Amino acid sequence: QVRLVESEGGTVQAGGSLTLSCANALSPTKTYYMGWFRQAPGKEREYVALYLGASGTQYADSVKGRFNISQDNTKRTAYLQMNDLQPEDTAMYFCATDHNPSLLFAVATGRAPPDTLAAWGRGSQVTVSS
């Protein structure tokens, strides 16, 4: 059962922009918080950005000032706007969600296993050419 539906990724030239979306098909009776993670070939999965509701947003140092995460609760969709993309941003991007923002933060910081979150998307490939 697919519970998070991600948009397709794409290939862009360095300096370009791309926006990913992630639609949440989980129960509408709970509020869910979204995060974006990425995994490059040969590297471990790392967190990119978190939307924590009233607690605000968090970004990895590598994307601060370039990426923006937002969440449209009426559409139950999260977005990751990526600007000034660089070849080192090439990776498979995954969205993830949980109704507990503290757990989402704990997974992002490596203090909780990834499989403790409510759901993960299947991934969107983003390739940045130089």
PDB file of C-alpha atoms in Angstrom:
ATOM      1  CA  GLN A   1       0.000   0.000   0.000  1.00  0.00           C
ATOM      2  CA  VAL A   2       1.530   3.255  -1.149  1.00  0.00           C
ATOM      3  CA  ARG A   3       1.114   5.878   1.532  1.00  0.00           C
ATOM      4  CA  LEU A   4       3.476   8.617   0.336  1.00  0.00           C
ATOM      5  CA  VAL A   5       3.463   9.505  -3.342  1.00  0.00           C
ATOM      6  CA  GLU A   6       6.464  11.441  -4.573  1.00  0.00           C
ATOM      7  CA  SER A   7       6.728  13.390  -7.777  1.00  0.00           C
ATOM      8  CA  GLU A   8       9.242  12.371 -10.369  1.00  0.00           C
ATOM      9  CA  GLY A   9      12.739  13.769 -10.010  1.00  0.00           C
ATOM     10  CA  GLY A  10      14.710  15.009 -12.929  1.00  0.00           C
ATOM     11  CA  THR A  11      17.978  16.083 -14.432  1.00  0.00           C
ATOM     12  CA  VAL A  12      19.063  19.702 -14.251  1.00  0.00           C
ATOM     13  CA  GLN A  13      22.206  21.616 -14.981  1.00  0.00           C
ATOM     14  CA  ALA A  14      24.268  23.071 -12.174  1.00  0.00           C
ATOM     15  CA  GLY A  15      22.709  26.267 -10.920  1.00  0.00           C
ATOM     16  CA  GLY A  16      19.239  25.131 -11.896  1.00  0.00           C
ATOM     17  CA  SER A  17      16.147  24.537  -9.776  1.00  0.00           C
ATOM     18  CA  LEU A  18      13.757  21.681  -9.180  1.00  0.00           C
ATOM     19  CA  THR A  19      10.782  21.164  -6.887  1.00  0.00           C
ATOM     20  CA  LEU A  20       9.793  17.786  -5.487  1.00  0.00           C
ATOM     21  CA  SER A  21       6.397  17.042  -3.978  1.00  0.00           C
ATOM     22  CA  CYS A  22       5.197  14.325  -1.631  1.00  0.00           C
ATOM     23  CA  ALA A  23       1.498  13.597  -1.169  1.00  0.00           C
ATOM     24  CA  ASN A  24       0.429  11.966   2.083  1.00  0.00           C
ATOM     25  CA  ALA A  25      -2.243   9.271   1.786  1.00  0.00           C
ATOM     26  CA  LEU A  26      -2.129   8.296   5.446  1.00  0.00           C
ATOM     27  CA  SER A  27      -5.068   8.737   7.801  1.00  0.00           C
ATOM     28  CA  PRO A  28      -6.461  12.291   7.657  1.00  0.00           C
ATOM     29  CA  THR A  29      -7.378  12.166  11.337  1.00  0.00           C
ATOM     30  CA  LYS A  30      -3.814  12.893  12.412  1.00  0.00           C
ATOM     31  CA  THR A  31      -1.443  15.742  11.688  1.00  0.00           C
ATOM     32  CA  TYR A  32       1.698  14.541   9.973  1.00  0.00           C
ATOM     33  CA  TYR A  33       5.066  16.199   9.753  1.00  0.00           C
ATOM     34  CA  MET A  34       7.276  15.704   6.735  1.00  0.00           C
ATOM     35  CA  GLY A  35      10.940  15.398   6.080  1.00  0.00           C
ATOM     36  CA  TRP A  36      13.175  14.995   3.077  1.00  0.00           C
ATOM     37  CA  PHE A  37      16.229  12.787   3.026  1.00  0.00           C
ATOM     38  CA  ARG A  38      18.647  11.830   0.270  1.00  0.00           C
ATOM     39  CA  GLN A  39      21.101   9.070  -0.519  1.00  0.00           C
ATOM     40  CA  ALA A  40      23.891   9.365  -3.039  1.00  0.00           C
ATOM     41  CA  PRO A  41      25.565   6.281  -4.533  1.00  0.00           C
ATOM     42  CA  GLY A  42      27.980   4.755  -2.059  1.00  0.00           C
ATOM     43  CA  LYS A  43      26.897   7.055   0.741  1.00  0.00           C
ATOM     44  CA  GLU A  44      24.590   6.760   3.713  1.00  0.00           C
ATOM     45  CA  ARG A  45      21.162   8.341   3.737  1.00  0.00           C
ATOM     46  CA  GLU A  46      21.235  11.858   5.147  1.00  0.00           C
ATOM     47  CA  TYR A  47      18.552  14.277   6.138  1.00  0.00           C
ATOM     48  CA  VAL A  48      17.971  17.321   3.987  1.00  0.00           C
ATOM     49  CA  ALA A  49      15.057  19.250   5.487  1.00  0.00           C
ATOM     50  CA  LEU A  50      12.301  18.866   8.053  1.00  0.00           C
ATOM     51  CA  TYR A  51       8.936  20.568   8.422  1.00  0.00           C
ATOM     52  CA  LEU A  52       8.085  20.513  12.137  1.00  0.00           C
ATOM     53  CA  GLY A  53       4.954  22.652  12.202  1.00  0.00           C
ATOM     54  CA  ALA A  54       5.008  25.150  15.048  1.00  0.00           C
ATOM     55  CA  SER A  55       8.619  24.183  15.752  1.00  0.00           C
ATOM     56  CA  GLY A  56       9.577  25.508  12.350  1.00  0.00           C
ATOM     57  CA  THR A  57      11.891  24.014   9.768  1.00  0.00           C
ATOM     58  CA  GLN A  58      15.338  22.458   9.905  1.00  0.00           C
ATOM     59  CA  TYR A  59      17.900  22.193   7.130  1.00  0.00           C
ATOM     60  CA  ALA A  60      21.148  20.344   6.712  1.00  0.00           C
ATOM     61  CA  ASP A  61      24.079  22.750   6.523  1.00  0.00           C
ATOM     62  CA  SER A  62      24.807  21.617   2.976  1.00  0.00           C
ATOM     63  CA  VAL A  63      21.466  22.939   1.671  1.00  0.00           C
ATOM     64  CA  LYS A  64      20.786  25.974   3.887  1.00  0.00           C
ATOM     65  CA  GLY A  65      19.957  29.023   1.844  1.00  0.00           C
ATOM     66  CA  ARG A  66      19.333  26.931  -1.288  1.00  0.00           C
ATOM     67  CA  PHE A  67      16.512  24.531  -0.399  1.00  0.00           C
ATOM     68  CA  ASN A  68      13.096  25.311   1.063  1.00  0.00           C
ATOM     69  CA  ILE A  69      10.633  22.853   2.583  1.00  0.00           C
ATOM     70  CA  SER A  70       6.952  23.659   2.842  1.00  0.00           C
ATOM     71  CA  GLN A  71       3.778  21.797   3.618  1.00  0.00           C
ATOM     72  CA  ASP A  72       0.258  22.449   2.344  1.00  0.00           C
ATOM     73  CA  ASN A  73      -1.984  20.858   4.936  1.00  0.00           C
ATOM     74  CA  THR A  74      -5.133  21.323   2.843  1.00  0.00           C
ATOM     75  CA  LYS A  75      -3.562  19.241   0.085  1.00  0.00           C
ATOM     76  CA  ARG A  76      -1.668  17.070   2.575  1.00  0.00           C
ATOM     77  CA  THR A  77       1.394  17.588   0.428  1.00  0.00           C
ATOM     78  CA  ALA A  78       4.948  18.589   1.240  1.00  0.00           C
ATOM     79  CA  TYR A  79       7.292  20.305  -1.168  1.00  0.00           C
ATOM     80  CA  LEU A  80      11.043  20.606  -1.436  1.00  0.00           C
ATOM     81  CA  GLN A  81      12.103  23.536  -3.560  1.00  0.00           C
ATOM     82  CA  MET A  82      15.734  23.175  -4.560  1.00  0.00           C
ATOM     83  CA  ASN A  83      17.626  26.136  -5.975  1.00  0.00           C
ATOM     84  CA  ASP A  84      21.200  26.570  -7.158  1.00  0.00           C
ATOM     85  CA  LEU A  85      21.573  22.822  -7.487  1.00  0.00           C
ATOM     86  CA  GLN A  86      25.101  21.475  -7.630  1.00  0.00           C
ATOM     87  CA  PRO A  87      26.506  18.119  -8.807  1.00  0.00           C
ATOM     88  CA  GLU A  88      26.989  17.083  -5.172  1.00  0.00           C
ATOM     89  CA  ASP A  89      23.202  17.320  -4.748  1.00  0.00           C
ATOM     90  CA  THR A  90      22.806  14.347  -7.084  1.00  0.00           C
ATOM     91  CA  ALA A  91      21.027  11.635  -5.113  1.00  0.00           C
ATOM     92  CA  MET A  92      17.829   9.701  -4.614  1.00  0.00           C
ATOM     93  CA  TYR A  93      15.523  11.914  -2.568  1.00  0.00           C
ATOM     94  CA  PHE A  94      13.031  10.365  -0.162  1.00  0.00           C
ATOM     95  CA  CYS A  95      10.204  11.958   1.753  1.00  0.00           C
ATOM     96  CA  ALA A  96       9.223  10.557   5.123  1.00  0.00           C
ATOM     97  CA  THR A  97       6.513  11.333   7.609  1.00  0.00           C
ATOM     98  CA  ASP A  98       5.334  10.796  11.143  1.00  0.00           C
ATOM     99  CA  HIS A  99       2.702  12.323  13.423  1.00  0.00           C
ATOM    100  CA  ASN A 100       5.423  12.838  16.049  1.00  0.00           C
ATOM    101  CA  PRO A 101       7.737  15.696  15.057  1.00  0.00           C
ATOM    102  CA  SER A 102      10.217  14.747  17.782  1.00  0.00           C
ATOM    103  CA  LEU A 103      10.589  11.277  16.274  1.00  0.00           C
ATOM    104  CA  LEU A 104      11.099  12.781  12.829  1.00  0.00           C
ATOM    105  CA  PHE A 105      13.852  14.969  14.275  1.00  0.00           C
ATOM    106  CA  ALA A 106      15.383  11.988  16.090  1.00  0.00           C
ATOM    107  CA  VAL A 107      15.582   9.973  12.853  1.00  0.00           C
ATOM    108  CA  ALA A 108      17.083  12.950  11.053  1.00  0.00           C
ATOM    109  CA  THR A 109      19.810  13.274  13.692  1.00  0.00           C
ATOM    110  CA  GLY A 110      20.538   9.559  13.832  1.00  0.00           C
ATOM    111  CA  ARG A 111      19.085   8.999  17.289  1.00  0.00           C
ATOM    112  CA  ALA A 112      16.251   6.752  16.086  1.00  0.00           C
ATOM    113  CA  PRO A 113      16.101   4.092  13.344  1.00  0.00           C
ATOM    114  CA  PRO A 114      14.526   5.167  10.033  1.00  0.00           C
ATOM    115  CA  ASP A 115      11.972   2.380  10.114  1.00  0.00           C
ATOM    116  CA  THR A 116      10.333   3.884  13.217  1.00  0.00           C
ATOM    117  CA  LEU A 117       8.689   6.554  11.068  1.00  0.00           C
ATOM    118  CA  ALA A 118       5.117   6.037   9.863  1.00  0.00           C
ATOM    119  CA  ALA A 119       5.998   5.983   6.163  1.00  0.00           C
ATOM    120  CA  TRP A 120       8.665   6.586   3.545  1.00  0.00           C
ATOM    121  CA  GLY A 121       8.281   7.501  -0.095  1.00  0.00           C
ATOM    122  CA  ARG A 122       9.826   5.353  -2.800  1.00  0.00           C
ATOM    123  CA  GLY A 123      12.324   7.978  -3.849  1.00  0.00           C
ATOM    124  CA  SER A 124      12.867  10.471  -6.655  1.00  0.00           C
ATOM    125  CA  GLN A 125      16.138  10.574  -8.550  1.00  0.00           C
ATOM    126  CA  VAL A 126      17.677  14.017  -8.881  1.00  0.00           C
ATOM    127  CA  THR A 127      20.701  14.348 -11.139  1.00  0.00           C
ATOM    128  CA  VAL A 128      22.657  17.568 -11.474  1.00  0.00           C
ATOM    129  CA  SER A 129      25.052  17.851 -14.382  1.00  0.00           C
ATOM    130  CA  SER A 130      28.051  20.157 -14.329  1.00  0.00           C
TER     131      SER A 130
END
